mmCIF file with all atom_site columns, C-alpha atoms in Angstrom:
data_model
loop_
_atom_site.group_PDB
_atom_site.id
_atom_site.type_symbol
_atom_site.label_atom_id
_atom_site.label_alt_id
_atom_site.label_comp_id
_atom_site.label_asym_id
_atom_site.label_entity_id
_atom_site.label_seq_id
_atom_site.pdbx_PDB_ins_code
_atom_site.Cartn_x
_atom_site.Cartn_y
_atom_site.Cartn_z
_atom_site.occupancy
_atom_site.B_iso_or_equiv
_atom_site.pdbx_formal_charge
_atom_site.auth_seq_id
_atom_site.auth_comp_id
_atom_site.auth_asym_id
_atom_site.auth_atom_id
_atom_site.pdbx_PDB_model_num
ATOM 1   C CA . PRO Y 1 1   ? 110.404 94.588  106.658 1.00 79.00 ? 1   PRO Y CA 1
ATOM 2   C CA . LEU Y 1 2   ? 109.286 92.649  103.636 1.00 88.00 ? 2   LEU Y CA 1
ATOM 3   C CA . LEU Y 1 3   ? 107.785 89.243  104.211 1.00 91.00 ? 3   LEU Y CA 1
ATOM 4   C CA . THR Y 1 4   ? 109.058 86.634  101.778 1.00 94.00 ? 4   THR Y CA 1
ATOM 5   C CA . GLU Y 1 5   ? 107.650 83.168  101.318 1.00 94.00 ? 5   GLU Y CA 1
ATOM 6   C CA . PHE Y 1 6   ? 108.603 80.204  99.176  1.00 95.00 ? 6   PHE Y CA 1
ATOM 7   C CA . PHE Y 1 7   ? 106.129 77.911  97.458  1.00 94.00 ? 7   PHE Y CA 1
ATOM 8   C CA . HIS Y 1 8   ? 106.788 74.646  95.648  1.00 94.00 ? 8   HIS Y CA 1
ATOM 9   C CA . LYS Y 1 9   ? 105.608 74.350  92.040  1.00 91.00 ? 9   LYS Y CA 1
ATOM 10  C CA . HIS Y 1 10  ? 104.313 70.813  92.531  1.00 94.00 ? 10  HIS Y CA 1
ATOM 11  C CA . ALA Y 1 11  ? 101.057 69.697  94.119  1.00 95.00 ? 11  ALA Y CA 1
ATOM 12  C CA . VAL Y 1 12  ? 100.586 67.730  97.322  1.00 96.00 ? 12  VAL Y CA 1
ATOM 13  C CA . VAL Y 1 13  ? 97.769  65.194  97.273  1.00 95.00 ? 13  VAL Y CA 1
ATOM 14  C CA . VAL Y 1 14  ? 96.565  63.928  100.649 1.00 92.00 ? 14  VAL Y CA 1
ATOM 15  C CA . HIS Y 1 15  ? 95.051  60.444  100.691 1.00 89.00 ? 15  HIS Y CA 1
ATOM 16  C CA . GLU Y 1 16  ? 93.157  59.785  103.914 1.00 79.00 ? 16  GLU Y CA 1
ATOM 17  C CA . ASP Y 1 17  ? 92.460  56.360  105.382 1.00 65.00 ? 17  ASP Y CA 1
ATOM 18  C CA . LEU Y 1 18  ? 94.902  54.635  103.063 1.00 51.00 ? 18  LEU Y CA 1
ATOM 19  C CA . VAL Y 1 19  ? 98.242  53.121  103.949 1.00 45.00 ? 19  VAL Y CA 1
ATOM 20  C CA . ILE Y 1 20  ? 99.392  54.374  107.341 1.00 46.00 ? 20  ILE Y CA 1
ATOM 21  C CA . VAL Y 1 21  ? 102.602 56.089  106.360 1.00 46.00 ? 21  VAL Y CA 1
ATOM 22  C CA . GLY Y 1 22  ? 102.157 59.682  107.470 1.00 48.00 ? 22  GLY Y CA 1
ATOM 23  C CA . PRO Y 1 23  ? 101.661 61.269  110.867 1.00 53.00 ? 23  PRO Y CA 1
ATOM 24  C CA . GLU Y 1 24  ? 98.363  61.086  112.737 1.00 53.00 ? 24  GLU Y CA 1
ATOM 25  C CA . THR Y 1 25  ? 96.047  64.068  112.376 1.00 49.00 ? 25  THR Y CA 1
ATOM 26  C CA . GLU Y 1 26  ? 94.221  65.729  115.264 1.00 53.00 ? 26  GLU Y CA 1
ATOM 27  C CA . ASP Y 1 27  ? 91.145  63.534  114.768 1.00 53.00 ? 27  ASP Y CA 1
ATOM 28  C CA . ASN Y 1 28  ? 93.353  60.405  114.807 1.00 56.00 ? 28  ASN Y CA 1
ATOM 29  C CA . THR Y 1 29  ? 92.837  59.546  111.151 1.00 60.00 ? 29  THR Y CA 1
ATOM 30  C CA . SER Y 1 30  ? 95.893  58.507  109.218 1.00 70.00 ? 30  SER Y CA 1
ATOM 31  C CA . TYR Y 1 31  ? 96.882  59.881  105.869 1.00 75.00 ? 31  TYR Y CA 1
ATOM 32  C CA . TYR Y 1 32  ? 99.455  59.511  103.164 1.00 86.00 ? 32  TYR Y CA 1
ATOM 33  C CA . ALA Y 1 33  ? 100.618 62.535  101.187 1.00 91.00 ? 33  ALA Y CA 1
ATOM 34  C CA . GLU Y 1 34  ? 102.379 62.461  97.846  1.00 93.00 ? 34  GLU Y CA 1
ATOM 35  C CA . MET Y 1 35  ? 103.930 65.167  95.718  1.00 94.00 ? 35  MET Y CA 1
ATOM 36  C CA . ILE Y 1 36  ? 103.172 65.174  91.990  1.00 95.00 ? 36  ILE Y CA 1
ATOM 37  C CA . THR Y 1 37  ? 103.406 67.719  89.207  1.00 94.00 ? 37  THR Y CA 1
ATOM 38  C CA . GLU Y 1 38  ? 100.543 70.152  89.005  1.00 93.00 ? 38  GLU Y CA 1
ATOM 39  C CA . ASP Y 1 39  ? 99.754  68.925  85.476  1.00 95.00 ? 39  ASP Y CA 1
ATOM 40  C CA . THR Y 1 40  ? 99.441  65.342  86.748  1.00 95.00 ? 40  THR Y CA 1
ATOM 41  C CA . ALA Y 1 41  ? 97.291  66.527  89.667  1.00 95.00 ? 41  ALA Y CA 1
ATOM 42  C CA . ARG Y 1 42  ? 94.981  68.312  87.246  1.00 95.00 ? 42  ARG Y CA 1
ATOM 43  C CA . GLU Y 1 43  ? 94.711  65.231  85.014  1.00 95.00 ? 43  GLU Y CA 1
ATOM 44  C CA . LEU Y 1 44  ? 93.954  62.900  87.919  1.00 94.00 ? 44  LEU Y CA 1
ATOM 45  C CA . TYR Y 1 45  ? 92.015  65.016  90.402  1.00 94.00 ? 45  TYR Y CA 1
ATOM 46  C CA . LEU Y 1 46  ? 90.429  68.018  88.663  1.00 94.00 ? 46  LEU Y CA 1
ATOM 47  C CA . LYS Y 1 47  ? 86.990  67.323  87.216  1.00 94.00 ? 47  LYS Y CA 1
ATOM 48  C CA . ASP Y 1 48  ? 84.663  70.053  85.946  1.00 93.00 ? 48  ASP Y CA 1
ATOM 49  C CA . GLY Y 1 49  ? 86.718  72.708  87.730  1.00 90.00 ? 49  GLY Y CA 1
ATOM 50  C CA . GLN Y 1 50  ? 86.524  70.985  91.134  1.00 92.00 ? 50  GLN Y CA 1
ATOM 51  C CA . TRP Y 1 51  ? 89.280  69.124  92.935  1.00 93.00 ? 51  TRP Y CA 1
ATOM 52  C CA . LEU Y 1 52  ? 88.415  65.557  93.852  1.00 91.00 ? 52  LEU Y CA 1
ATOM 53  C CA . GLY Y 1 53  ? 89.876  65.108  97.301  1.00 88.00 ? 53  GLY Y CA 1
ATOM 54  C CA . LYS Y 1 54  ? 92.521  67.146  99.049  1.00 92.00 ? 54  LYS Y CA 1
ATOM 55  C CA . VAL Y 1 55  ? 94.893  68.615  96.475  1.00 95.00 ? 55  VAL Y CA 1
ATOM 56  C CA . TYR Y 1 56  ? 97.131  71.533  97.394  1.00 94.00 ? 56  TYR Y CA 1
ATOM 57  C CA . THR Y 1 57  ? 98.824  73.269  94.493  1.00 94.00 ? 57  THR Y CA 1
ATOM 58  C CA . ASP Y 1 58  ? 101.838 75.459  95.194  1.00 93.00 ? 58  ASP Y CA 1
ATOM 59  C CA . PRO Y 1 59  ? 102.271 74.391  98.832  1.00 95.00 ? 59  PRO Y CA 1
ATOM 60  C CA . LEU Y 1 60  ? 104.021 76.808  101.179 1.00 95.00 ? 60  LEU Y CA 1
ATOM 61  C CA . ILE Y 1 61  ? 107.546 75.742  102.093 1.00 95.00 ? 61  ILE Y CA 1
ATOM 62  C CA . GLU Y 1 62  ? 108.810 76.190  105.627 1.00 94.00 ? 62  GLU Y CA 1
ATOM 63  C CA . PRO Y 1 63  ? 112.509 75.674  104.925 1.00 95.00 ? 63  PRO Y CA 1
ATOM 64  C CA . LYS Y 1 64  ? 114.939 74.334  107.466 1.00 93.00 ? 64  LYS Y CA 1
ATOM 65  C CA . LYS Y 1 65  ? 118.505 73.205  106.913 1.00 92.00 ? 65  LYS Y CA 1
ATOM 66  C CA . ASP Y 1 66  ? 117.792 69.492  106.600 1.00 95.00 ? 66  ASP Y CA 1
ATOM 67  C CA . LEU Y 1 67  ? 114.031 69.410  105.984 1.00 96.00 ? 67  LEU Y CA 1
ATOM 68  C CA . TRP Y 1 68  ? 111.316 71.340  104.177 1.00 96.00 ? 68  TRP Y CA 1
ATOM 69  C CA . SER Y 1 69  ? 107.816 71.174  105.642 1.00 95.00 ? 69  SER Y CA 1
ATOM 70  C CA . LEU Y 1 70  ? 105.006 71.786  103.152 1.00 95.00 ? 70  LEU Y CA 1
ATOM 71  C CA . TYR Y 1 71  ? 101.750 73.462  104.204 1.00 95.00 ? 71  TYR Y CA 1
ATOM 72  C CA . PRO Y 1 72  ? 98.505  74.417  102.444 1.00 93.00 ? 72  PRO Y CA 1
ATOM 73  C CA . PRO Y 1 73  ? 99.278  77.667  100.621 1.00 90.00 ? 73  PRO Y CA 1
ATOM 74  C CA . LYS Y 1 74  ? 96.240  79.677  101.677 1.00 83.00 ? 74  LYS Y CA 1
ATOM 75  C CA . GLN Y 1 75  ? 95.704  78.659  105.280 1.00 82.00 ? 75  GLN Y CA 1
ATOM 76  C CA . PRO Y 1 76  ? 97.319  79.941  108.480 1.00 77.00 ? 76  PRO Y CA 1
ATOM 77  C CA . ARG Y 1 77  ? 99.990  77.548  109.751 1.00 75.00 ? 77  ARG Y CA 1
ATOM 78  C CA . HIS Y 1 78  ? 99.772  78.045  113.495 1.00 77.00 ? 78  HIS Y CA 1
ATOM 79  C CA . ASP Y 1 79  ? 99.022  74.758  115.249 1.00 77.00 ? 79  ASP Y CA 1
ATOM 80  C CA . MET Y 1 80  ? 98.831  72.965  111.894 1.00 84.00 ? 80  MET Y CA 1
ATOM 81  C CA . GLN Y 1 81  ? 100.626 69.766  110.972 1.00 87.00 ? 81  GLN Y CA 1
ATOM 82  C CA . PRO Y 1 82  ? 102.522 69.980  107.682 1.00 92.00 ? 82  PRO Y CA 1
ATOM 83  C CA . LEU Y 1 83  ? 101.010 68.195  104.700 1.00 93.00 ? 83  LEU Y CA 1
ATOM 84  C CA . MET Y 1 84  ? 104.342 66.451  104.308 1.00 94.00 ? 84  MET Y CA 1
ATOM 85  C CA . ASP Y 1 85  ? 108.066 66.876  104.831 1.00 95.00 ? 85  ASP Y CA 1
ATOM 86  C CA . MET Y 1 86  ? 110.705 66.539  102.148 1.00 95.00 ? 86  MET Y CA 1
ATOM 87  C CA . LEU Y 1 87  ? 114.434 66.806  101.721 1.00 96.00 ? 87  LEU Y CA 1
ATOM 88  C CA . PRO Y 1 88  ? 115.519 70.302  100.629 1.00 96.00 ? 88  PRO Y CA 1
ATOM 89  C CA . GLU Y 1 89  ? 115.936 70.789  96.905  1.00 93.00 ? 89  GLU Y CA 1
ATOM 90  C CA . ILE Y 1 90  ? 118.365 73.668  97.450  1.00 93.00 ? 90  ILE Y CA 1
ATOM 91  C CA . ASP Y 1 91  ? 120.435 74.730  100.435 1.00 94.00 ? 91  ASP Y CA 1
ATOM 92  C CA . MET Y 1 92  ? 119.705 77.602  102.819 1.00 96.00 ? 92  MET Y CA 1
ATOM 93  C CA . ALA Y 1 93  ? 122.437 79.795  101.308 1.00 96.00 ? 93  ALA Y CA 1
ATOM 94  C CA . THR Y 1 94  ? 120.766 79.504  97.899  1.00 96.00 ? 94  THR Y CA 1
ATOM 95  C CA . LEU Y 1 95  ? 117.378 80.373  99.402  1.00 96.00 ? 95  LEU Y CA 1
ATOM 96  C CA . GLU Y 1 96  ? 118.922 83.449  101.009 1.00 96.00 ? 96  GLU Y CA 1
ATOM 97  C CA . TYR Y 1 97  ? 120.485 84.400  97.671  1.00 97.00 ? 97  TYR Y CA 1
ATOM 98  C CA . ILE Y 1 98  ? 117.081 84.098  95.991  1.00 96.00 ? 98  ILE Y CA 1
ATOM 99  C CA . ARG Y 1 99  ? 115.455 86.177  98.737  1.00 96.00 ? 99  ARG Y CA 1
ATOM 100 C CA . ASN Y 1 100 ? 118.090 88.909  98.979  1.00 96.00 ? 100 ASN Y CA 1
ATOM 101 C CA . SER Y 1 101 ? 119.371 89.114  95.400  1.00 97.00 ? 101 SER Y CA 1
ATOM 102 C CA . LEU Y 1 102 ? 116.240 88.398  93.362  1.00 97.00 ? 102 LEU Y CA 1
ATOM 103 C CA . MET Y 1 103 ? 112.978 88.633  95.291  1.00 96.00 ? 103 MET Y CA 1
ATOM 104 C CA . ILE Y 1 104 ? 113.518 91.710  97.455  1.00 96.00 ? 104 ILE Y CA 1
ATOM 105 C CA . PRO Y 1 105 ? 115.295 93.839  94.817  1.00 96.00 ? 105 PRO Y CA 1
ATOM 106 C CA . CYS Y 1 106 ? 112.603 92.995  92.256  1.00 96.00 ? 106 CYS Y CA 1
ATOM 107 C CA . PHE Y 1 107 ? 109.856 93.986  94.696  1.00 97.00 ? 107 PHE Y CA 1
ATOM 108 C CA . GLU Y 1 108 ? 111.618 97.197  95.690  1.00 97.00 ? 108 GLU Y CA 1
ATOM 109 C CA . ILE Y 1 109 ? 112.159 98.292  92.073  1.00 96.00 ? 109 ILE Y CA 1
ATOM 110 C CA . LEU Y 1 110 ? 108.487 97.752  91.235  1.00 96.00 ? 110 LEU Y CA 1
ATOM 111 C CA . GLU Y 1 111 ? 107.336 99.294  94.513  1.00 97.00 ? 111 GLU Y CA 1
ATOM 112 C CA . LYS Y 1 112 ? 109.310 102.451 93.693  1.00 97.00 ? 112 LYS Y CA 1
ATOM 113 C CA . ALA Y 1 113 ? 107.879 102.560 90.164  1.00 96.00 ? 113 ALA Y CA 1
ATOM 114 C CA . TRP Y 1 114 ? 104.302 102.256 91.446  1.00 97.00 ? 114 TRP Y CA 1
ATOM 115 C CA . LYS Y 1 115 ? 104.820 104.932 94.122  1.00 96.00 ? 115 LYS Y CA 1
ATOM 116 C CA . LYS Y 1 116 ? 105.282 107.503 91.314  1.00 95.00 ? 116 LYS Y CA 1
ATOM 117 C CA . PHE Y 1 117 ? 101.560 107.078 90.623  1.00 96.00 ? 117 PHE Y CA 1
ATOM 118 C CA . ASN Y 1 118 ? 100.480 106.855 94.288  1.00 96.00 ? 118 ASN Y CA 1
ATOM 119 C CA . VAL Y 1 119 ? 99.802  103.141 93.818  1.00 97.00 ? 119 VAL Y CA 1
ATOM 120 C CA . GLU Y 1 120 ? 100.849 100.737 96.564  1.00 96.00 ? 120 GLU Y CA 1
ATOM 121 C CA . LEU Y 1 121 ? 102.429 97.447  95.562  1.00 97.00 ? 121 LEU Y CA 1
ATOM 122 C CA . ILE Y 1 122 ? 100.967 95.210  98.265  1.00 95.00 ? 122 ILE Y CA 1
ATOM 123 C CA . ASP Y 1 123 ? 102.467 91.879  97.251  1.00 95.00 ? 123 ASP Y CA 1
ATOM 124 C CA . MET Y 1 124 ? 103.671 89.933  94.260  1.00 95.00 ? 124 MET Y CA 1
ATOM 125 C CA . LYS Y 1 125 ? 104.816 86.513  93.180  1.00 94.00 ? 125 LYS Y CA 1
ATOM 126 C CA . ILE Y 1 126 ? 107.712 85.601  90.955  1.00 94.00 ? 126 ILE Y CA 1
ATOM 127 C CA . GLU Y 1 127 ? 109.093 82.305  89.786  1.00 93.00 ? 127 GLU Y CA 1
ATOM 128 C CA . ILE Y 1 128 ? 112.780 81.527  89.919  1.00 94.00 ? 128 ILE Y CA 1
ATOM 129 C CA . GLY Y 1 129 ? 114.566 79.367  87.375  1.00 93.00 ? 129 GLY Y CA 1
ATOM 130 C CA . ILE Y 1 130 ? 118.056 78.248  86.496  1.00 93.00 ? 130 ILE Y CA 1
ATOM 131 C CA . ILE Y 1 131 ? 119.830 78.991  83.237  1.00 95.00 ? 131 ILE Y CA 1
ATOM 132 C CA . GLU Y 1 132 ? 120.938 75.490  82.363  1.00 94.00 ? 132 GLU Y CA 1
ATOM 133 C CA . GLU Y 1 133 ? 124.227 76.385  80.646  1.00 96.00 ? 133 GLU Y CA 1
ATOM 134 C CA . THR Y 1 134 ? 125.516 78.750  83.345  1.00 96.00 ? 134 THR Y CA 1
ATOM 135 C CA . LYS Y 1 135 ? 123.579 77.451  86.391  1.00 93.00 ? 135 LYS Y CA 1
ATOM 136 C CA . GLU Y 1 136 ? 122.677 81.074  87.182  1.00 95.00 ? 136 GLU Y CA 1
ATOM 137 C CA . LEU Y 1 137 ? 119.513 81.658  89.199  1.00 95.00 ? 137 LEU Y CA 1
ATOM 138 C CA . VAL Y 1 138 ? 117.196 84.172  87.526  1.00 96.00 ? 138 VAL Y CA 1
ATOM 139 C CA . ILE Y 1 139 ? 113.669 85.505  87.697  1.00 95.00 ? 139 ILE Y CA 1
ATOM 140 C CA . ALA Y 1 140 ? 111.968 83.173  85.223  1.00 92.00 ? 140 ALA Y CA 1
ATOM 141 C CA . ASP Y 1 141 ? 108.515 84.653  85.064  1.00 87.00 ? 141 ASP Y CA 1
ATOM 142 C CA . VAL Y 1 142 ? 106.421 87.230  83.293  1.00 90.00 ? 142 VAL Y CA 1
ATOM 143 C CA . ILE Y 1 143 ? 105.672 90.007  85.736  1.00 91.00 ? 143 ILE Y CA 1
ATOM 144 C CA . ASP Y 1 144 ? 102.312 91.472  84.851  1.00 91.00 ? 144 ASP Y CA 1
ATOM 145 C CA . ASN Y 1 145 ? 98.937  92.321  86.335  1.00 91.00 ? 145 ASN Y CA 1
ATOM 146 C CA . ASP Y 1 146 ? 98.418  88.665  87.296  1.00 91.00 ? 146 ASP Y CA 1
ATOM 147 C CA . SER Y 1 147 ? 101.589 88.740  89.422  1.00 92.00 ? 147 SER Y CA 1
ATOM 148 C CA . TRP Y 1 148 ? 100.857 91.409  91.981  1.00 95.00 ? 148 TRP Y CA 1
ATOM 149 C CA . ARG Y 1 149 ? 98.289  93.120  94.132  1.00 95.00 ? 149 ARG Y CA 1
ATOM 150 C CA . ILE Y 1 150 ? 98.226  96.904  93.566  1.00 96.00 ? 150 ILE Y CA 1
ATOM 151 C CA . TRP Y 1 151 ? 96.016  99.440  95.309  1.00 96.00 ? 151 TRP Y CA 1
ATOM 152 C CA . PRO Y 1 152 ? 95.783  103.118 94.251  1.00 96.00 ? 152 PRO Y CA 1
ATOM 153 C CA . ASN Y 1 153 ? 96.083  105.364 97.305  1.00 95.00 ? 153 ASN Y CA 1
ATOM 154 C CA . GLY Y 1 154 ? 96.639  102.205 99.372  1.00 94.00 ? 154 GLY Y CA 1
ATOM 155 C CA . ASP Y 1 155 ? 92.890  101.500 99.144  1.00 95.00 ? 155 ASP Y CA 1
ATOM 156 C CA . PRO Y 1 156 ? 91.953  97.848  98.487  1.00 93.00 ? 156 PRO Y CA 1
ATOM 157 C CA . LYS Y 1 157 ? 88.571  98.972  97.114  1.00 91.00 ? 157 LYS Y CA 1
ATOM 158 C CA . GLN Y 1 158 ? 90.432  100.611 94.212  1.00 93.00 ? 158 GLN Y CA 1
ATOM 159 C CA . GLN Y 1 159 ? 92.490  97.526  93.317  1.00 93.00 ? 159 GLN Y CA 1
ATOM 160 C CA . LEU Y 1 160 ? 93.674  97.336  89.721  1.00 94.00 ? 160 LEU Y CA 1
ATOM 161 C CA . ASP Y 1 161 ? 95.004  93.784  89.676  1.00 90.00 ? 161 ASP Y CA 1
ATOM 162 C CA . LYS Y 1 162 ? 93.667  90.344  88.821  1.00 90.00 ? 162 LYS Y CA 1
ATOM 163 C CA . GLN Y 1 163 ? 91.803  90.093  92.132  1.00 89.00 ? 163 GLN Y CA 1
ATOM 164 C CA . ALA Y 1 164 ? 88.839  91.842  90.489  1.00 89.00 ? 164 ALA Y CA 1
ATOM 165 C CA . PHE Y 1 165 ? 88.626  88.985  87.979  1.00 90.00 ? 165 PHE Y CA 1
ATOM 166 C CA . ARG Y 1 166 ? 88.900  86.391  90.765  1.00 88.00 ? 166 ARG Y CA 1
ATOM 167 C CA . ASP Y 1 167 ? 86.123  88.167  92.656  1.00 89.00 ? 167 ASP Y CA 1
ATOM 168 C CA . GLY Y 1 168 ? 83.806  87.949  89.641  1.00 91.00 ? 168 GLY Y CA 1
ATOM 169 C CA . VAL Y 1 169 ? 83.714  91.637  88.772  1.00 90.00 ? 169 VAL Y CA 1
ATOM 170 C CA . ASN Y 1 170 ? 82.102  92.379  85.397  1.00 93.00 ? 170 ASN Y CA 1
ATOM 171 C CA . LEU Y 1 171 ? 84.640  91.644  82.650  1.00 94.00 ? 171 LEU Y CA 1
ATOM 172 C CA . SER Y 1 172 ? 84.326  95.124  81.120  1.00 95.00 ? 172 SER Y CA 1
ATOM 173 C CA . GLU Y 1 173 ? 85.370  96.590  84.490  1.00 93.00 ? 173 GLU Y CA 1
ATOM 174 C CA . VAL Y 1 174 ? 88.284  94.138  84.700  1.00 93.00 ? 174 VAL Y CA 1
ATOM 175 C CA . ARG Y 1 175 ? 89.337  95.185  81.182  1.00 95.00 ? 175 ARG Y CA 1
ATOM 176 C CA . ASP Y 1 176 ? 89.168  98.855  82.209  1.00 95.00 ? 176 ASP Y CA 1
ATOM 177 C CA . LYS Y 1 177 ? 91.380  98.182  85.249  1.00 94.00 ? 177 LYS Y CA 1
ATOM 178 C CA . TYR Y 1 178 ? 93.929  96.402  83.037  1.00 94.00 ? 178 TYR Y CA 1
ATOM 179 C CA . ALA Y 1 179 ? 93.878  99.349  80.614  1.00 95.00 ? 179 ALA Y CA 1
ATOM 180 C CA . VAL Y 1 180 ? 94.734  101.711 83.495  1.00 94.00 ? 180 VAL Y CA 1
ATOM 181 C CA . VAL Y 1 181 ? 97.631  99.451  84.500  1.00 95.00 ? 181 VAL Y CA 1
ATOM 182 C CA . THR Y 1 182 ? 98.844  99.401  80.895  1.00 95.00 ? 182 THR Y CA 1
ATOM 183 C CA . GLN Y 1 183 ? 98.941  103.204 80.822  1.00 95.00 ? 183 GLN Y CA 1
ATOM 184 C CA . TYR Y 1 184 ? 100.844 103.360 84.110  1.00 94.00 ? 184 TYR Y CA 1
ATOM 185 C CA . THR Y 1 185 ? 103.404 100.717 83.176  1.00 94.00 ? 185 THR Y CA 1
ATOM 186 C CA . LYS Y 1 186 ? 104.138 102.424 79.837  1.00 94.00 ? 186 LYS Y CA 1
ATOM 187 C CA . LYS Y 1 187 ? 105.583 105.221 82.004  1.00 93.00 ? 187 LYS Y CA 1
ATOM 188 C CA . PHE Y 1 188 ? 107.791 102.982 84.183  1.00 91.00 ? 188 PHE Y CA 1
#
């Protein structure tokens, strides 16, 4: 079965040894966490490409009916305290609608398209938005080579996605990978 996860588009900033408002950590230090926009986090805490302090962009949401717990997005959660808890911004039925009517069908359509070329769609991210006039939930994102992880023949060493850029592969090789993706997607 497909694994689906939700991430918040704001940043969580953890201030340690400040006002004792949050829960105690394992080493008995106290912290206070606040949620701010990612743009504000970048203005305040990103200097020369490095985060000053503990800033978690796009925190993972563990949704429950009456509470969302936010976790670092790229760390395993087992035995970890949440960065912070917040009141849900949407109800569980809406989350299920997003999962079952937008996320999974989108993934399955693209997965089927990639299979025609023996390319495995490993994972992808999409953003969801609301059409203001109608209040309809929609995929509100460009879906491109920065949105997914794709592996020809299911082999991660043959990846064609943005991961090569992240890993510091020579830019001409990254460009060549993107050109291959362009040729495939023209045939979708």
